[in-house]
mmCIF file of C-alpha atoms in Angstrom:
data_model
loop_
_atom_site.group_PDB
_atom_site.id
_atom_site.type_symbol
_atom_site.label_atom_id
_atom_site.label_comp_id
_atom_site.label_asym_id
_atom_site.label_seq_id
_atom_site.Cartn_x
_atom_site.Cartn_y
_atom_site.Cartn_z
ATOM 1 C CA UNK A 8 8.056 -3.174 19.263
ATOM 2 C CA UNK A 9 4.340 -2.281 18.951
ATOM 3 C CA UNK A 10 2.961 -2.960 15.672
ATOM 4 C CA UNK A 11 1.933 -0.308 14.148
ATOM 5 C CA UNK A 12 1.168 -0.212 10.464
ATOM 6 C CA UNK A 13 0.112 2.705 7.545
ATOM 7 C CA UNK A 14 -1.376 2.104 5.003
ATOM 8 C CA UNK A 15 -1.342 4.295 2.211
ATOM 9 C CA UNK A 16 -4.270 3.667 -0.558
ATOM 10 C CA UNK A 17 -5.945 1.503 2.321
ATOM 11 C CA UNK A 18 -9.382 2.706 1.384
ATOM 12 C CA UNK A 19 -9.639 0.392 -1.786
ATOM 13 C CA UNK A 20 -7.739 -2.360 -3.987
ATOM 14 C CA UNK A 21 -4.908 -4.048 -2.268
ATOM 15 C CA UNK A 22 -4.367 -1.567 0.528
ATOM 16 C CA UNK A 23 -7.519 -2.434 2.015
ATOM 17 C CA UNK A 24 -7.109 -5.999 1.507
ATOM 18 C CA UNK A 25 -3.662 -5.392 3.281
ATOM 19 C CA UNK A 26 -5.640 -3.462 5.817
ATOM 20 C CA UNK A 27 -8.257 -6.224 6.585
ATOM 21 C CA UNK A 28 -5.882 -8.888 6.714
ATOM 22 C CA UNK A 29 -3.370 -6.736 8.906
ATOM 23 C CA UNK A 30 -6.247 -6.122 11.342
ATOM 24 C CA UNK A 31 -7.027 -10.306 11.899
ATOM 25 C CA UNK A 32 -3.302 -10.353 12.460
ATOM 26 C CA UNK A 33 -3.533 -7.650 15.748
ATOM 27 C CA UNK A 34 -1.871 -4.819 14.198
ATOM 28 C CA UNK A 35 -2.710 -1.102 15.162
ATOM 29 C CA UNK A 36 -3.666 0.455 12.009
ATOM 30 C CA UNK A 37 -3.622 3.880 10.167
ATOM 31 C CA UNK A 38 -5.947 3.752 7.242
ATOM 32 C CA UNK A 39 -4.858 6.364 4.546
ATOM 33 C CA UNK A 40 -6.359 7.861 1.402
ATOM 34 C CA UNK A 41 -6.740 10.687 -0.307
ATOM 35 C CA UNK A 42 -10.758 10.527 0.626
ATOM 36 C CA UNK A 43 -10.764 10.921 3.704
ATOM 37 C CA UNK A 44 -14.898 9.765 3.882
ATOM 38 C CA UNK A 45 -13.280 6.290 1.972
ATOM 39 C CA UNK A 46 -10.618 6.181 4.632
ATOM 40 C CA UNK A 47 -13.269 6.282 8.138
ATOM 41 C CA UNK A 48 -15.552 3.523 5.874
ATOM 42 C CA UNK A 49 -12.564 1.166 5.399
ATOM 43 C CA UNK A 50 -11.013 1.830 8.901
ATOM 44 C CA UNK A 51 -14.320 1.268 10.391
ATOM 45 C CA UNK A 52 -14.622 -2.093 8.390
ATOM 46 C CA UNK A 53 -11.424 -3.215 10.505
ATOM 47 C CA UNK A 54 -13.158 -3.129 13.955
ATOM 48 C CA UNK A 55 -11.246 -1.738 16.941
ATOM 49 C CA UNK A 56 -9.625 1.225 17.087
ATOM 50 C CA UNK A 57 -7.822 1.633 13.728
ATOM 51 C CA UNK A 58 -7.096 5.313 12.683
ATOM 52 C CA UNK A 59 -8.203 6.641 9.252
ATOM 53 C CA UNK A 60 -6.443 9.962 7.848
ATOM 54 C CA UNK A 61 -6.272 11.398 4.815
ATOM 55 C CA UNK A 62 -3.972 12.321 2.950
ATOM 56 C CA UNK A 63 -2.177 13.266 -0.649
ATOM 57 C CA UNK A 64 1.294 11.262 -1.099
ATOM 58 C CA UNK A 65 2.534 14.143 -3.662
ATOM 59 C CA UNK A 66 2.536 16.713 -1.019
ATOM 60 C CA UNK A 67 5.308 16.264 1.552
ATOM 61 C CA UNK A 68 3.892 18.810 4.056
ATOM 62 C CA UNK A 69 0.785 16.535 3.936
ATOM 63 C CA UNK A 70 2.907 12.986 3.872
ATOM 64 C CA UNK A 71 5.266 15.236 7.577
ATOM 65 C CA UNK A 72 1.551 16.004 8.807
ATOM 66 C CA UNK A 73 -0.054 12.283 8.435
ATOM 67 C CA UNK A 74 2.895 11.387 10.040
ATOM 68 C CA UNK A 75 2.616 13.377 13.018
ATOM 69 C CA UNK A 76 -0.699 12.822 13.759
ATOM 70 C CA UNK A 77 -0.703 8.903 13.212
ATOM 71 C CA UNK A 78 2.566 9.127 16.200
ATOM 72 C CA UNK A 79 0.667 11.758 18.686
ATOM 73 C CA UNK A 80 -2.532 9.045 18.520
ATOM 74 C CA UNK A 81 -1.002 5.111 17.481
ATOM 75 C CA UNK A 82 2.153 5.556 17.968
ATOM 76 C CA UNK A 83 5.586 5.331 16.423
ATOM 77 C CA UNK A 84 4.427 3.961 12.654
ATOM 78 C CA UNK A 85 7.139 0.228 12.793
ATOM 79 C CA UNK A 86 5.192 -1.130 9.303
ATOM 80 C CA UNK A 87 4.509 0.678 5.859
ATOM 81 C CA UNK A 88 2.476 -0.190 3.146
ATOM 82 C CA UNK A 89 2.602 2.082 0.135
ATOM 83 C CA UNK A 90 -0.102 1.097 -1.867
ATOM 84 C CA UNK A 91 -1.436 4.865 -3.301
ATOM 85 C CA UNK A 92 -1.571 5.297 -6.759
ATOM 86 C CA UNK A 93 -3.427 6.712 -9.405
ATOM 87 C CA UNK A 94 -4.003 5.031 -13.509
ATOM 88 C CA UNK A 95 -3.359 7.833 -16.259
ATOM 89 C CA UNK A 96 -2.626 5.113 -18.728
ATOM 90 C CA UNK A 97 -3.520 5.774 -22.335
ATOM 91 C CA UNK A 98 -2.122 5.896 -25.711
ATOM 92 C CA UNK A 99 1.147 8.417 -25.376
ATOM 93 C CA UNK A 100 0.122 10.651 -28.228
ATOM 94 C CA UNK A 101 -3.243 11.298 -26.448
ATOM 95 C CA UNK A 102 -1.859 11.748 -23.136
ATOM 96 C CA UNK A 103 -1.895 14.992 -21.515
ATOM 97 C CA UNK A 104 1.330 16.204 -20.263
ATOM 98 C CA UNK A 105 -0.633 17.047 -17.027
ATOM 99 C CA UNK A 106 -2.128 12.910 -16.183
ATOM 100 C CA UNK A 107 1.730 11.910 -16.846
ATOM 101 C CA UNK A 108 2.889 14.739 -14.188
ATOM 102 C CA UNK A 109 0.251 13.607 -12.048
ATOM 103 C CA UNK A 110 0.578 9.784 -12.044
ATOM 104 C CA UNK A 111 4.739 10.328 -11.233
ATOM 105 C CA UNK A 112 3.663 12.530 -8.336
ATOM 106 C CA UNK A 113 1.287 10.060 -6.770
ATOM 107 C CA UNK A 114 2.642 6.899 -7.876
ATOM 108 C CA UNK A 115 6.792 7.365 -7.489
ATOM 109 C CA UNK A 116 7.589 10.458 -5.906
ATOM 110 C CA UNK A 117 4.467 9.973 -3.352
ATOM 111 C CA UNK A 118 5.705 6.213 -2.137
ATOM 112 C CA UNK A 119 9.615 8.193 -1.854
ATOM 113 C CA UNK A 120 8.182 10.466 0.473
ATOM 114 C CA UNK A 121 6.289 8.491 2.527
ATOM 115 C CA UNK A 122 9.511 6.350 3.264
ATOM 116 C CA UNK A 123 11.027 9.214 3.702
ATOM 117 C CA UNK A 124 8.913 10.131 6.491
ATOM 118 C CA UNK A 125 8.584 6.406 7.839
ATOM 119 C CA UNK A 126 12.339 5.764 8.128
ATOM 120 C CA UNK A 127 13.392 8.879 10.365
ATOM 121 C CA UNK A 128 11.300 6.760 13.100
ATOM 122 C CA UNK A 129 12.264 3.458 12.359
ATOM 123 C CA UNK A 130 16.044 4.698 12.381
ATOM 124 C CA UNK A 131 15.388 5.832 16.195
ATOM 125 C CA UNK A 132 13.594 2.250 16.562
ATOM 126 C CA UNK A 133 16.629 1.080 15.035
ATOM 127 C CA UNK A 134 13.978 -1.118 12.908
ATOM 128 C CA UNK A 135 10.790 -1.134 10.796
ATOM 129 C CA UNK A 136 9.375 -2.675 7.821
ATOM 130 C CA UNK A 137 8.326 -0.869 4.457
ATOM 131 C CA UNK A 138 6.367 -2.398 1.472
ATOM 132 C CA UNK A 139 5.710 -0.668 -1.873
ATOM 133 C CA UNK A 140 3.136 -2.426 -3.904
ATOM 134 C CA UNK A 141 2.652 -2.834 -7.864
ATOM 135 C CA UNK A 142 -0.645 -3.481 -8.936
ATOM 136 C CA UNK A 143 -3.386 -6.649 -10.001
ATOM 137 C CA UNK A 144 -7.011 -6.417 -11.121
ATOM 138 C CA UNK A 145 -8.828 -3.307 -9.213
ATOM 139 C CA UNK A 146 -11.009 -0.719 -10.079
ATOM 140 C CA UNK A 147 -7.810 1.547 -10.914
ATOM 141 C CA UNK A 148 -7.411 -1.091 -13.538
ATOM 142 C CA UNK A 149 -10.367 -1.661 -14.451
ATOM 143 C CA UNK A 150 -10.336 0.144 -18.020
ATOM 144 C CA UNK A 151 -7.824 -1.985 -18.909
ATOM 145 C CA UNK A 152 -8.165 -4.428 -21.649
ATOM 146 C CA UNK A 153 -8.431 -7.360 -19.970
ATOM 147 C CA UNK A 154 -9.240 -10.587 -21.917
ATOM 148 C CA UNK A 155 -5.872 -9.401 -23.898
ATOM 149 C CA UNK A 156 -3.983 -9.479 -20.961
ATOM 150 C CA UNK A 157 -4.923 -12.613 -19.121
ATOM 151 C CA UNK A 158 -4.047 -14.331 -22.610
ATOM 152 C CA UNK A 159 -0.686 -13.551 -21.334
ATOM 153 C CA UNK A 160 -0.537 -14.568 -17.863
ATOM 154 C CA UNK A 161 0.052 -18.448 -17.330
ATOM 155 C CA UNK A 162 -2.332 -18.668 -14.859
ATOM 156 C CA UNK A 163 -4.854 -17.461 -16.864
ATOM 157 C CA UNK A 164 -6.122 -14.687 -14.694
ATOM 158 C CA UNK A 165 -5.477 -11.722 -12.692
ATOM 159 C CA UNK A 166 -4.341 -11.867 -9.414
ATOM 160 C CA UNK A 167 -6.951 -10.692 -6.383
ATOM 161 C CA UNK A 168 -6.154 -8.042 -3.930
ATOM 162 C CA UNK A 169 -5.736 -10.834 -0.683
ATOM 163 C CA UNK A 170 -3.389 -12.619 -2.872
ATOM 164 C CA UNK A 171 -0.962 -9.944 -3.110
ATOM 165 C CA UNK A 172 -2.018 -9.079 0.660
ATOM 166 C CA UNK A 173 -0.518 -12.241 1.952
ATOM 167 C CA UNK A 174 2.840 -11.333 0.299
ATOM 168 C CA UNK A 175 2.817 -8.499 1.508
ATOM 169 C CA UNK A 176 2.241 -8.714 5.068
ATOM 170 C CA UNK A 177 5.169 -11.715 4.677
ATOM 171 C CA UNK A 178 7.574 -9.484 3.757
ATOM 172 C CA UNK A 179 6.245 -7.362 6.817
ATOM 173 C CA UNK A 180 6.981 -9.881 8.923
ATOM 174 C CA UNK A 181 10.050 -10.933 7.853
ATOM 175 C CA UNK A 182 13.083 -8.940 9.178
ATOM 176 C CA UNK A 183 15.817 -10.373 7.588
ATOM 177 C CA UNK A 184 14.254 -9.887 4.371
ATOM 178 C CA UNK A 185 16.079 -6.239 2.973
ATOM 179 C CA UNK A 186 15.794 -4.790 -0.553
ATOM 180 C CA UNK A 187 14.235 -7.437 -2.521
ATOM 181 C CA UNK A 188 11.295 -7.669 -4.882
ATOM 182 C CA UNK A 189 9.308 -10.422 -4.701
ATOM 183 C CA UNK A 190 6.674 -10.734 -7.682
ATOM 184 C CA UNK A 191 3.454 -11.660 -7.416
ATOM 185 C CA UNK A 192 2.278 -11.904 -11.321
ATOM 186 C CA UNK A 193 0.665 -15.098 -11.757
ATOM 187 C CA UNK A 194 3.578 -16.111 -13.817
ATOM 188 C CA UNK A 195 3.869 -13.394 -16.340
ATOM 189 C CA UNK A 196 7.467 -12.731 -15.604
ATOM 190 C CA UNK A 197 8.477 -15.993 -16.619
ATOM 191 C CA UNK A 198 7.400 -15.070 -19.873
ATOM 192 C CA UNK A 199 8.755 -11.845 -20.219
#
């Protein structure tokens, strides 16, 4: 099976770190953001001949079309990595009905369709590997309160984007590994 990977969000945060370290280990990438300026810049980072498209997860004609194109030039996509997503956080009472609309449309329904897409090649592979990632310390984070926060983790900080990278592209590469969620929090679940 050729290894072929997407990347959703792979312009920035953790998708590029997923990206970068994806690239060392000889995958075939497709670099995809909304941007697609931040895409080429991040692809071309990689070296070789990764793809960069772009793209907007909350449109399913636009997640079909990605999908098309990355096939007709990489290949059949084997690997996803849904790391798109947008911050709208804020106080409820002062947030507009609009940002809440917005955020479910990139951040859930977006990573539903582009396994939607994904799995109607893996199921003629008859395999394929998909990763949906939460979030640590990036600039979509970044207005975040953060000394609060890290009070709260037991490690004392927030995670970096190659830490979570390295979980990720383990769970890529491990097949009999179905339908489980590994966290990567520093420790703050065991507080919870």
């Amino acid at each position: 099976m050729d290894k072929v990977c997407a990347v959703f969000g792979g312009s920035r945060g953790i998708g590029r770190a997923v990206a970068q370290l994806m690239a060392r280990k000889g995958y075939r990438l497709a670099v995809i953001a909304r941007n697609l300026e931040g895409a080429k810049a991040a692809a071309g980072d990689l070296g070789g001949d990764h793809l960069a498209f772009s793209c907007d997860v909350a449109k399913e004609h636009d997640v079909q079309n990605t999908f098309e194109e990355m096939e007709k030039h990489l290949g059949r996509v084997n690997f996803l990595v849904n790391a798109a997503g947008i911050n709208r956080d804020g106080l409820l009472v002062r947030t507009k009905t609009e940002d809440m609309v917005s955020q479910l449309h990139t951040n859930l329904l977006g990573s539903m369709l582009t396994c939607k897409a994904a799995m109607r090649t893996m199921i003629q592979q008859q395999g394929g590997s998909i990763v949906n990632v939460g979030f640590v310390h990036t600039d979509m984070t970044k207005d975040l309160k953060e000394e609060h926060l890290k009070k709260n983790i037991p490690l004392g900080r927030f995670g970096e984007t190659i830490e979570v990278a390295h979980a990720v592209v383990f769970l890529l590469e491990s097949p009999y590994i179905t339908g489980h969620v590994l966290v990567v929090d520093g420790g703050l679940q065991l507080i919870l």
